[in-house]
XYZ file of C-alpha atoms in Angstrom:
499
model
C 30.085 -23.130 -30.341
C 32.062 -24.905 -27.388
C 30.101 -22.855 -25.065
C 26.840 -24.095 -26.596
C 27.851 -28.267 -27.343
C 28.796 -27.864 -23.522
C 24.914 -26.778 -22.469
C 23.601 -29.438 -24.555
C 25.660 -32.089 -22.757
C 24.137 -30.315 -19.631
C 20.497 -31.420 -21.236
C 19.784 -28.306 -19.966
C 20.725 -27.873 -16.687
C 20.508 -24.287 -15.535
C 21.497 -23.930 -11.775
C 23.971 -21.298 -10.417
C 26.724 -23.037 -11.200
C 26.610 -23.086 -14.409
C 26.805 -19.694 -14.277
C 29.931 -20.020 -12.463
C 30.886 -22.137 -15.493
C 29.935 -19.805 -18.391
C 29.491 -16.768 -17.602
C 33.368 -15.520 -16.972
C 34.931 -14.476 -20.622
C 38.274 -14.939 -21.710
C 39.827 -17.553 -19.971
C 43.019 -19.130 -21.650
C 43.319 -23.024 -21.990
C 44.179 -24.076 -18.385
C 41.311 -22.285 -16.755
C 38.694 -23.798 -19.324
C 40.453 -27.523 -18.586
C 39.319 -26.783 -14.897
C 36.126 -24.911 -15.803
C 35.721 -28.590 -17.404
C 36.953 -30.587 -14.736
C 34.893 -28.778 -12.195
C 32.318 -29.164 -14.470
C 32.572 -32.763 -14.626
C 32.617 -33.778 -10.256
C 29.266 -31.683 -10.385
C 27.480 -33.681 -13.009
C 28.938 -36.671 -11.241
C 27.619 -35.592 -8.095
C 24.443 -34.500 -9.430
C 24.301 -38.051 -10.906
C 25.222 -39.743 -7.930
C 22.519 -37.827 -5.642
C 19.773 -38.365 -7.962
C 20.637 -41.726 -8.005
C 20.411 -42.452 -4.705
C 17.369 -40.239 -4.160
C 15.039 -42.404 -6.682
C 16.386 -46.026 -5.073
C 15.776 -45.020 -1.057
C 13.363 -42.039 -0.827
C 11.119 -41.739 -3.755
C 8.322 -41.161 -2.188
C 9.950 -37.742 -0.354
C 11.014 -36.687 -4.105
C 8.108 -37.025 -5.206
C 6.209 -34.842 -2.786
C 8.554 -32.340 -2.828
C 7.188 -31.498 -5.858
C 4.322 -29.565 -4.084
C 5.043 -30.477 -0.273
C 7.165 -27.696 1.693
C 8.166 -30.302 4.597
C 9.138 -32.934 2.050
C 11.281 -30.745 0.149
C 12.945 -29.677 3.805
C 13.674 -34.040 4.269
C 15.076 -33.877 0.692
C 17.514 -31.653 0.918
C 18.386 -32.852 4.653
C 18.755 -36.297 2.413
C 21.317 -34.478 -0.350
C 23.300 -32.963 2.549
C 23.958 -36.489 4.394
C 24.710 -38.660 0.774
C 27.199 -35.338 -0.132
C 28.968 -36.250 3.194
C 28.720 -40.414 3.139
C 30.046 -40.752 -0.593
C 32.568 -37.416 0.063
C 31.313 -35.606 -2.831
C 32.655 -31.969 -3.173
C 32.851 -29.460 -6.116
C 35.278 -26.535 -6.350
C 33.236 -23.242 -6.108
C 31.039 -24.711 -3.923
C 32.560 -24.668 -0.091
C 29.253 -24.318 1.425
C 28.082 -28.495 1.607
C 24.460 -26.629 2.431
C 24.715 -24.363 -0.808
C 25.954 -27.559 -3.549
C 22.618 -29.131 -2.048
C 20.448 -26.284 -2.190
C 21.822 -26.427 -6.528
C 21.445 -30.247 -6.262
C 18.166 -29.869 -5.541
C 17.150 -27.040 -7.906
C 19.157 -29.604 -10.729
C 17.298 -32.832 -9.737
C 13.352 -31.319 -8.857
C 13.191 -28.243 -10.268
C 10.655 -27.303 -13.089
C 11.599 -24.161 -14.076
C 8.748 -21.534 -14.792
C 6.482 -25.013 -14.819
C 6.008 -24.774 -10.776
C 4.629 -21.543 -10.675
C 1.447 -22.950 -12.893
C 1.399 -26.023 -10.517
C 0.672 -23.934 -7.370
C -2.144 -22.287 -8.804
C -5.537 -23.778 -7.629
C -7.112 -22.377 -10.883
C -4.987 -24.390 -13.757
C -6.194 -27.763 -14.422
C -3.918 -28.241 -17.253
C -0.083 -27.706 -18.735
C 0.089 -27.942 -22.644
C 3.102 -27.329 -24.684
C 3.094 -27.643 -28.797
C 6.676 -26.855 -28.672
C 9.549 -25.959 -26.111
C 8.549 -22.105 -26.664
C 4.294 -22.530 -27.203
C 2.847 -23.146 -24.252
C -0.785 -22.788 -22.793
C -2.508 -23.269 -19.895
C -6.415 -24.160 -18.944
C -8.112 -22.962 -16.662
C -11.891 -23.066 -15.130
C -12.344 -20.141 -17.612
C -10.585 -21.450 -20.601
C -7.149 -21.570 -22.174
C -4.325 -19.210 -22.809
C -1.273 -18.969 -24.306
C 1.674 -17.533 -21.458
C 4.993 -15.694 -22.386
C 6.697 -17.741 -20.322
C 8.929 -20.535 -22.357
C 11.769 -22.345 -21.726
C 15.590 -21.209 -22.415
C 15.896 -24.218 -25.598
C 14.063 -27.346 -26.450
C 17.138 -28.907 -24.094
C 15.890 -27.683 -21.350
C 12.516 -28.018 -22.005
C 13.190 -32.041 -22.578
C 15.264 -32.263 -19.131
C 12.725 -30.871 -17.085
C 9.708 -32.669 -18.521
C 12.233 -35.245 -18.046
C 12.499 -34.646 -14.672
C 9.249 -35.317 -13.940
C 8.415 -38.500 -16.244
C 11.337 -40.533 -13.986
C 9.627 -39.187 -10.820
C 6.993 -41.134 -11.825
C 9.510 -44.321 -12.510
C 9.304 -43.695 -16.673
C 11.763 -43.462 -18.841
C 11.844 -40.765 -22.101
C 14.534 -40.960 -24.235
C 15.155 -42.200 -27.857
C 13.883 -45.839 -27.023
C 10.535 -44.869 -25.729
C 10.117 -41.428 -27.428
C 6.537 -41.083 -26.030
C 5.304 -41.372 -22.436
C 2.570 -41.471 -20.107
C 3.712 -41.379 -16.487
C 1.696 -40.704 -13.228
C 3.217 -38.711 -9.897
C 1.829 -39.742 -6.845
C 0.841 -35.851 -6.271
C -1.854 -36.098 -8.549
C -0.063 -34.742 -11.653
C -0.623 -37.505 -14.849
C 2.062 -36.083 -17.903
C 2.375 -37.408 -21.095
C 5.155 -36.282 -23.255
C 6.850 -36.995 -26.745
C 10.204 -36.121 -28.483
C 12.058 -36.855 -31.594
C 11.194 -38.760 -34.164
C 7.255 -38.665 -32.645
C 7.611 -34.627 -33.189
C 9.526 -32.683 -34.974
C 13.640 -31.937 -34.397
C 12.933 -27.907 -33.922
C 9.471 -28.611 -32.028
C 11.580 -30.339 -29.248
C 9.075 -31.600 -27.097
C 4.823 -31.698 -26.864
C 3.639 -32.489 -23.537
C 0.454 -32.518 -21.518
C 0.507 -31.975 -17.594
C -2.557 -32.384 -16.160
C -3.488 -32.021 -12.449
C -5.648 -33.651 -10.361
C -8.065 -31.272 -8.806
C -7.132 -31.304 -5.029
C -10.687 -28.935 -4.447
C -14.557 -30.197 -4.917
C -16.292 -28.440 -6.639
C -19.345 -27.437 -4.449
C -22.565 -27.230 -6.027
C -22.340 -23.159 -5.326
C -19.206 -23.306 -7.363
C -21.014 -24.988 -10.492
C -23.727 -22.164 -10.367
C -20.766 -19.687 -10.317
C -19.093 -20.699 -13.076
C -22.568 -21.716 -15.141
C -21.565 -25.190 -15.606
C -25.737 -26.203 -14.696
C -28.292 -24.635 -12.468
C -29.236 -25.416 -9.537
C -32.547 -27.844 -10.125
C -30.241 -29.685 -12.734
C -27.494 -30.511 -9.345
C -30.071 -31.042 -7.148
C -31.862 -33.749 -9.468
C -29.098 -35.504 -10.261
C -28.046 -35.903 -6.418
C -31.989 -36.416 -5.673
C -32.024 -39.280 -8.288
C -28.398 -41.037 -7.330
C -29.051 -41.051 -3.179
C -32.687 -42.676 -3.724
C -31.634 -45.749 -5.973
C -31.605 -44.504 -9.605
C -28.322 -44.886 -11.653
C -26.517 -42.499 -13.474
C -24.479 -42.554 -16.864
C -22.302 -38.927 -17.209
C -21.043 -39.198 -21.241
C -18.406 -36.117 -22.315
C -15.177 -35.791 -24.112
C -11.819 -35.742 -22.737
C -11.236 -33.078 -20.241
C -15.032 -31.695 -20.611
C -15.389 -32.312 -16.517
C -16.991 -35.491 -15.994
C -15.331 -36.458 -12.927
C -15.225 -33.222 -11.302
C -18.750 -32.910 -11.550
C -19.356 -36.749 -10.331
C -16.926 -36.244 -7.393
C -18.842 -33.067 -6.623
C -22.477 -34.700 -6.674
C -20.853 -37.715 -4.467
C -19.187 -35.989 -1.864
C -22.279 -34.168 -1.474
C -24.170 -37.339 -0.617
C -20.606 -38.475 1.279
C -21.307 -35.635 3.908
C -24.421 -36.686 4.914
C -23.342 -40.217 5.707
C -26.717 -42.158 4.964
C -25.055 -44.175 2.202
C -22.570 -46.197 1.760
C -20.341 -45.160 -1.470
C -17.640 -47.076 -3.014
C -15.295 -46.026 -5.440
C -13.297 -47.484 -8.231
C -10.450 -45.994 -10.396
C -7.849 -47.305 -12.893
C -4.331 -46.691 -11.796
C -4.360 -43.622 -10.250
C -6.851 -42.465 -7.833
C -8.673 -38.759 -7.904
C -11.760 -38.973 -6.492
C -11.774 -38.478 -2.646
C -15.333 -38.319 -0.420
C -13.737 -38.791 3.051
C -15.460 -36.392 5.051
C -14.381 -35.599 8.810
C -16.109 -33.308 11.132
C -15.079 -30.024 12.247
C -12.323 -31.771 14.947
C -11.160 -33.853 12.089
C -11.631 -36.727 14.401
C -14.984 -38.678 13.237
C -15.314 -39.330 10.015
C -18.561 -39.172 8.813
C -18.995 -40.247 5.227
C -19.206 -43.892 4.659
C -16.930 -44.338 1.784
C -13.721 -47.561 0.428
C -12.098 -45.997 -2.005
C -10.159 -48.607 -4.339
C -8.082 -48.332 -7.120
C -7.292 -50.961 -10.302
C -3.795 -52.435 -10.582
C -2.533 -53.252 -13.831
C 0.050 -56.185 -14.914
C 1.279 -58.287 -17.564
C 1.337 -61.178 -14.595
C -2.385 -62.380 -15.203
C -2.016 -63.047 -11.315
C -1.160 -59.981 -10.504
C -3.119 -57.632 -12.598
C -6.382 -56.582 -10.763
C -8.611 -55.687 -12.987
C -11.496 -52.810 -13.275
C -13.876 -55.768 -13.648
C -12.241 -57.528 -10.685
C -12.174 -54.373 -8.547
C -16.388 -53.929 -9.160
C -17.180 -57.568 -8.244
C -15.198 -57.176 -4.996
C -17.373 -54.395 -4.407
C -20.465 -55.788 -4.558
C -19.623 -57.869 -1.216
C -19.183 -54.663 0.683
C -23.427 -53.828 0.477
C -22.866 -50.446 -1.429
C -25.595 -48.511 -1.809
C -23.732 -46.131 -4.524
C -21.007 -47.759 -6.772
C -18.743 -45.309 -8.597
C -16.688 -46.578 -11.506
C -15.326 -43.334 -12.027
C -14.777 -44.014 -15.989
C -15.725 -47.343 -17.720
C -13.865 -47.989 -20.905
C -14.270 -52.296 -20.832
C -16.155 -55.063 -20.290
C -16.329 -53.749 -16.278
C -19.956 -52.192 -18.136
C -21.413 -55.254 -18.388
C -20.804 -55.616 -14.176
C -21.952 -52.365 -13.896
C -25.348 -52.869 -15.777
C -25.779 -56.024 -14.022
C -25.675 -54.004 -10.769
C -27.531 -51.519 -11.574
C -30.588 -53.850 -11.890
C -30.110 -55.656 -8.988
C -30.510 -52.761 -6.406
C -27.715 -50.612 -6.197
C -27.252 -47.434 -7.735
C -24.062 -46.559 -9.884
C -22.518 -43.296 -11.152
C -19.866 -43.735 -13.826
C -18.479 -42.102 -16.828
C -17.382 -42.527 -20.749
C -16.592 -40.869 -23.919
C -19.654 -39.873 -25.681
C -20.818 -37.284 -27.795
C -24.397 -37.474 -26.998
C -26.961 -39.455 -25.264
C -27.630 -42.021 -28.181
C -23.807 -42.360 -28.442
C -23.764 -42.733 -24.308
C -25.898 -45.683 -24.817
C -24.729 -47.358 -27.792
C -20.506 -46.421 -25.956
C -22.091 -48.589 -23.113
C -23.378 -51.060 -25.196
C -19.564 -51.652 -27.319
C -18.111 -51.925 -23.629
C -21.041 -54.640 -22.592
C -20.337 -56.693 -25.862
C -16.479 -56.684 -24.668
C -17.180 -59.042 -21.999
C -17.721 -62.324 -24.487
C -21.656 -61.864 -23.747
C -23.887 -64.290 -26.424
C -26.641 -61.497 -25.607
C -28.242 -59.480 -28.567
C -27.356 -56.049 -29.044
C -30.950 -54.912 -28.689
C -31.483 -57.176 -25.745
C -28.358 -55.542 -23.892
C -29.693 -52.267 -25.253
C -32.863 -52.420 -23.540
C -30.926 -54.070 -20.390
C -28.612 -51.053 -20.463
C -32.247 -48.491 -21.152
C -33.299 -50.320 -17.409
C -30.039 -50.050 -15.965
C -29.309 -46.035 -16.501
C -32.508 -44.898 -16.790
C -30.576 -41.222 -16.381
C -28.260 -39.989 -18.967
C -26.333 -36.497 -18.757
C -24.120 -34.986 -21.258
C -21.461 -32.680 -20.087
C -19.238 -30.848 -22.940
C -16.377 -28.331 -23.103
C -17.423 -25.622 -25.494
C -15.406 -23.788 -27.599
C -14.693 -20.924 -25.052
C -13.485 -23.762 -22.743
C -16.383 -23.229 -20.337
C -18.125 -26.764 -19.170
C -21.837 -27.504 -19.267
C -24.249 -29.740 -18.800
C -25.376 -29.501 -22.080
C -28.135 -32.476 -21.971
C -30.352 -35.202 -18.758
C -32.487 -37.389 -20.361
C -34.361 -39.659 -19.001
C -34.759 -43.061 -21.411
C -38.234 -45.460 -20.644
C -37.131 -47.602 -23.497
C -35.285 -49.286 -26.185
C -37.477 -49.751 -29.910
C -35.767 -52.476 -31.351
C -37.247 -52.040 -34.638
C -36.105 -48.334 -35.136
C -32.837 -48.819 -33.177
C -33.375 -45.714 -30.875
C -33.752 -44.479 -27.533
C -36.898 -43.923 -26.236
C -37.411 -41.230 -23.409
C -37.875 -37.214 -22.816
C -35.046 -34.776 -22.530
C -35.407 -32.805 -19.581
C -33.018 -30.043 -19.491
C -30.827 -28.849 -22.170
C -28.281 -25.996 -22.439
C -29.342 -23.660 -25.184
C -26.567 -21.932 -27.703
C -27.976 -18.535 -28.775
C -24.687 -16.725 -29.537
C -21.314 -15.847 -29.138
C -18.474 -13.246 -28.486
C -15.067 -13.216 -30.774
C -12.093 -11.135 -30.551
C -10.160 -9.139 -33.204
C -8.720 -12.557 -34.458
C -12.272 -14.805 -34.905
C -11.272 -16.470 -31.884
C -14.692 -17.373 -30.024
C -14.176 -16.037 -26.800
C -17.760 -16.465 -25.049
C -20.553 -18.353 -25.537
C -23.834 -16.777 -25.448
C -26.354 -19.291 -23.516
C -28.566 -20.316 -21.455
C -29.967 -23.587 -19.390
C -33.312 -24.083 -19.680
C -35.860 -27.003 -18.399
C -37.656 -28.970 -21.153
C -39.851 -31.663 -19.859
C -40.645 -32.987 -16.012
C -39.626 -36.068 -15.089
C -41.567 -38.963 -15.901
C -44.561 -39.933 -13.208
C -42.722 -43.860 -12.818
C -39.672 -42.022 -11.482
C -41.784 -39.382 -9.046
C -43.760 -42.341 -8.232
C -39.984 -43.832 -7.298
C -39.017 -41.186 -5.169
C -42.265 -40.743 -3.275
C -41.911 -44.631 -2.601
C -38.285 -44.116 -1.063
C -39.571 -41.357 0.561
C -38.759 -38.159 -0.815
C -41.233 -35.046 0.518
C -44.274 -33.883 -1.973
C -42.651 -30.537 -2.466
C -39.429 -31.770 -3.570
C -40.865 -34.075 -6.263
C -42.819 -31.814 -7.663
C -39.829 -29.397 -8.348
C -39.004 -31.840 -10.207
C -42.446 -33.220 -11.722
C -44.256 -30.468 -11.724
C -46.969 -28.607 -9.460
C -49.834 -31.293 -10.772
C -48.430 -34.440 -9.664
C -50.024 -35.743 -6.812
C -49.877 -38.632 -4.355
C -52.527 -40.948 -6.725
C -50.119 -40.462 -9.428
C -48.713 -43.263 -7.569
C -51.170 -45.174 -7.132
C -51.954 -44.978 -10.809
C -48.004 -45.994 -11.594
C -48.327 -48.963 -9.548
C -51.412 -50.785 -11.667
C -49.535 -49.863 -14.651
C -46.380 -51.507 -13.467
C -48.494 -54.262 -12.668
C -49.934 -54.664 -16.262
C -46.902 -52.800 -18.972
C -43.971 -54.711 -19.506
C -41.096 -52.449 -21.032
């Protein structure tokens, strides 16, 4: 029992030393008062180091997370406080092996960093301190690995919430917190979750790889004249909404589509994210001396000071004074959509994303955002605004085998008032035919296939061939038939239909 109130005190610290601590059996009373002593200048050191570490070189702890050099400066760091503030522990009388343990105490992540180096998990979920699962490109799975109690499952996850200057502890039970090396983490504890459950937490990575549009095919996310109209439409003017749940792959598949257009540097992109930035479309060539792509990435920052806080809405207007030709809010969740629409219609062409189930609920998401901004517009007027603004809507969604897919492009031409829908034709859909389960009912596979509905409509060939985009490439898109007086015929009606 002493052995085990002693470990909790520890909140789970599990270096070498306390091996040194524990492990040796039968000591009388003496030897356990120095077992405790000892005991005590290493938590007091460990304390002391950490301290010191967060208040001058936070940004080195951070990156040591995943940063081989960094972790070299922080331990250089631990060796040079250990000597300035004369800290020493008995059992330790190598200074360079106390800061190797220091180290391990104050960064380490247990089983956790072995997940974080892999290129192919996107995503760390634990339901408890001993359930945990990882996602992956090819779905989820549950690991054997767990941690040694829901003590040490609380310190490490710990550990990492304060690296990104948070605090989680009885006062603020739950937790979202953000580490500069692209990892977001939200956690909870006690009372939020159950005493035996410990600890849920979600650690979610920022993909440091784009996607290439070969990579998409591979994985059967869309195929290849879904990619290639999508880019087609968003470098020649036309803008873009991209609706999906959370964590169905919006942004990767944005970022991928952009950087794409990035390499080519014809257009000038900017970018917009809240908090946090993920996106990146700097492009270099081969010497990694020019860079090509013509890209400002910003990047919102929040505040209770009103003069402080820079808003999403804020960050868009500023960007309009740069002469983008592509504007990427990478997710709109406020009134920044009624900027967004506004600049949509007013020559520039934007990519963003939201929640949404499905393309009705992509427009009518868009349209809740728009009304956020105070606007004395209708709804149907901002509907049909919105209609004119994204004239391209695709649907990306996580099936239940994990797999993403584009699932849905439409392409509206209008808003009926009257009926309250969304004119337009759907062009490409992903088609459900089956599935695969395994001995449990767990679906394991989903059976499909992409397939292309309609073309596009003539007023949008009729836009590319005006912007200049070759014969043969719009009619991959439009179909064999179209020809060049399908323009011609486009431009009298423009001149006499009104939408």
């Amino acid at each position: 029992m002493q052995e085990n109130k002693l470990t909790t005190n520890l909140q789970g610290i599990s270096s070498s030393y306390d091996k040194l601590i524990f492990n040796e059996q039968g000591k009388d009373t003496n030897e356990a008062m120095d077992d405790k002593d000892r005991q005590g200048k290493y938590i007091n050191a460990l304390n002391t180091i950490r301290e010191l570490l967060t208040k001058n070189d936070t940004a080195e702890l951070i990156h040591s997370i995943d940063d081989d050099q960094a972790k070299k400066i922080v331990k250089k760091k631990i060796l040079d406080y250990l000597k300035h503030e004369e800290l020493n522990v008995e059992g330790f009388s190598d200074p360079t092996k106390l800061a190797e343990e220091l180290y391990k105490d104050i960064t380490g992540l247990s089983f956790l960093e072995k997940y974080l180096e892999r290129d192919d998990v996107e995503e760390i979920d634990g339901n408890a301190w001993d359930d945990i699962e990882i996602i992956t490109l090819k779905g989820w799975e549950k690991i054997e690995d767990k941690f040694q109690s829901k003590h040490h499952a609380i310190d490490i996850v710990r550990k990492m919430v304060e690296l990104g200057g948070k605090n989680l502890n009885n006062k603020t039970p739950q937790v979202d917190s953000f580490l500069g090396t692209g990892l977001r983490i939200s956690a909870a504890i006690s009372p939020i979750v159950d005493e035996e459950v410990g600890i849920i937490f979600s650690i979610r990575k920022q993909r440091m790889k784009v996607f290439s549009r070969e990579d998409f095919m591979e994985i059967g996310t869309c195929q290849e004249e879904e990619y290639d109209l999508i880019k087609c439409l968003l470098s020649n003017g036309m803008s873009i909404g991209i609706g999906g749940e959370t964590n169905s792959g919006k942004t990767a598949f944005m970022q991928s589509i952009l950087y794409d257009i990035a390499k080519e540097g014809k257009d000038r992109i900017c970018t917009m994210e809240e908090d946090t930035r993920e996106i990146s479309l700097i492009y270099k060539d081969q010497d990694k001396k020019k860079t090509i792509s013509r890209v400002i990435h910003t990047k919102t920052r929040p505040s209770e000071d009103e003069k402080r806080n820079v808003s999403p809405d804020d960050i868009l207007k500023l960007l309009l004074r740069f002469n983008p030709n592509i504007i990427a809010p990478a997710e709109m969740r406020g009134k920044e959509a009624m900027t967004a629409q506004e600049s949509a219609r007013t020559g520039h062409a934007v990519i963003t994303s939201f929640h949404a189930e499905d393309v009705t609920g992509g427009y009518f998401r868009m349209l809740t955002m728009c009304m956020m901004s105070g606007t004395n517009l209708s709804e149907d007027l901002l509907l049909g605004l919105l209609v004119r603004a994204f004239p391209f809507m695709v649907i990306i969604e996580q099936l239940p085998d994990r797999t993403r897919k584009v699932t849905k492009i439409f392409e509206a031409t209008g808003y009926e008032a009257r009926e309250k829908k969304i004119k337009g034709r759907l062009l490409y859909q992903y088609k459900v035919m089956g599935k695969e389960v395994d001995e449990t009912g767990r679906i394991t596979k989903i059976i499909g296939k992409h397939e292309k509905v309609h073309h596009i409509t003539d007023k949008t060939a009729a836009k590319l061939f005006n912007k200049g985009v070759g014969i043969d490439t719009i009619r991959r898109f439009a179909g064999e038939a179209w020809s060049r007086e399908s323009v011609e015929l486009q431009k009298v009606m423009d001149d006499f239909i009104f939408e």
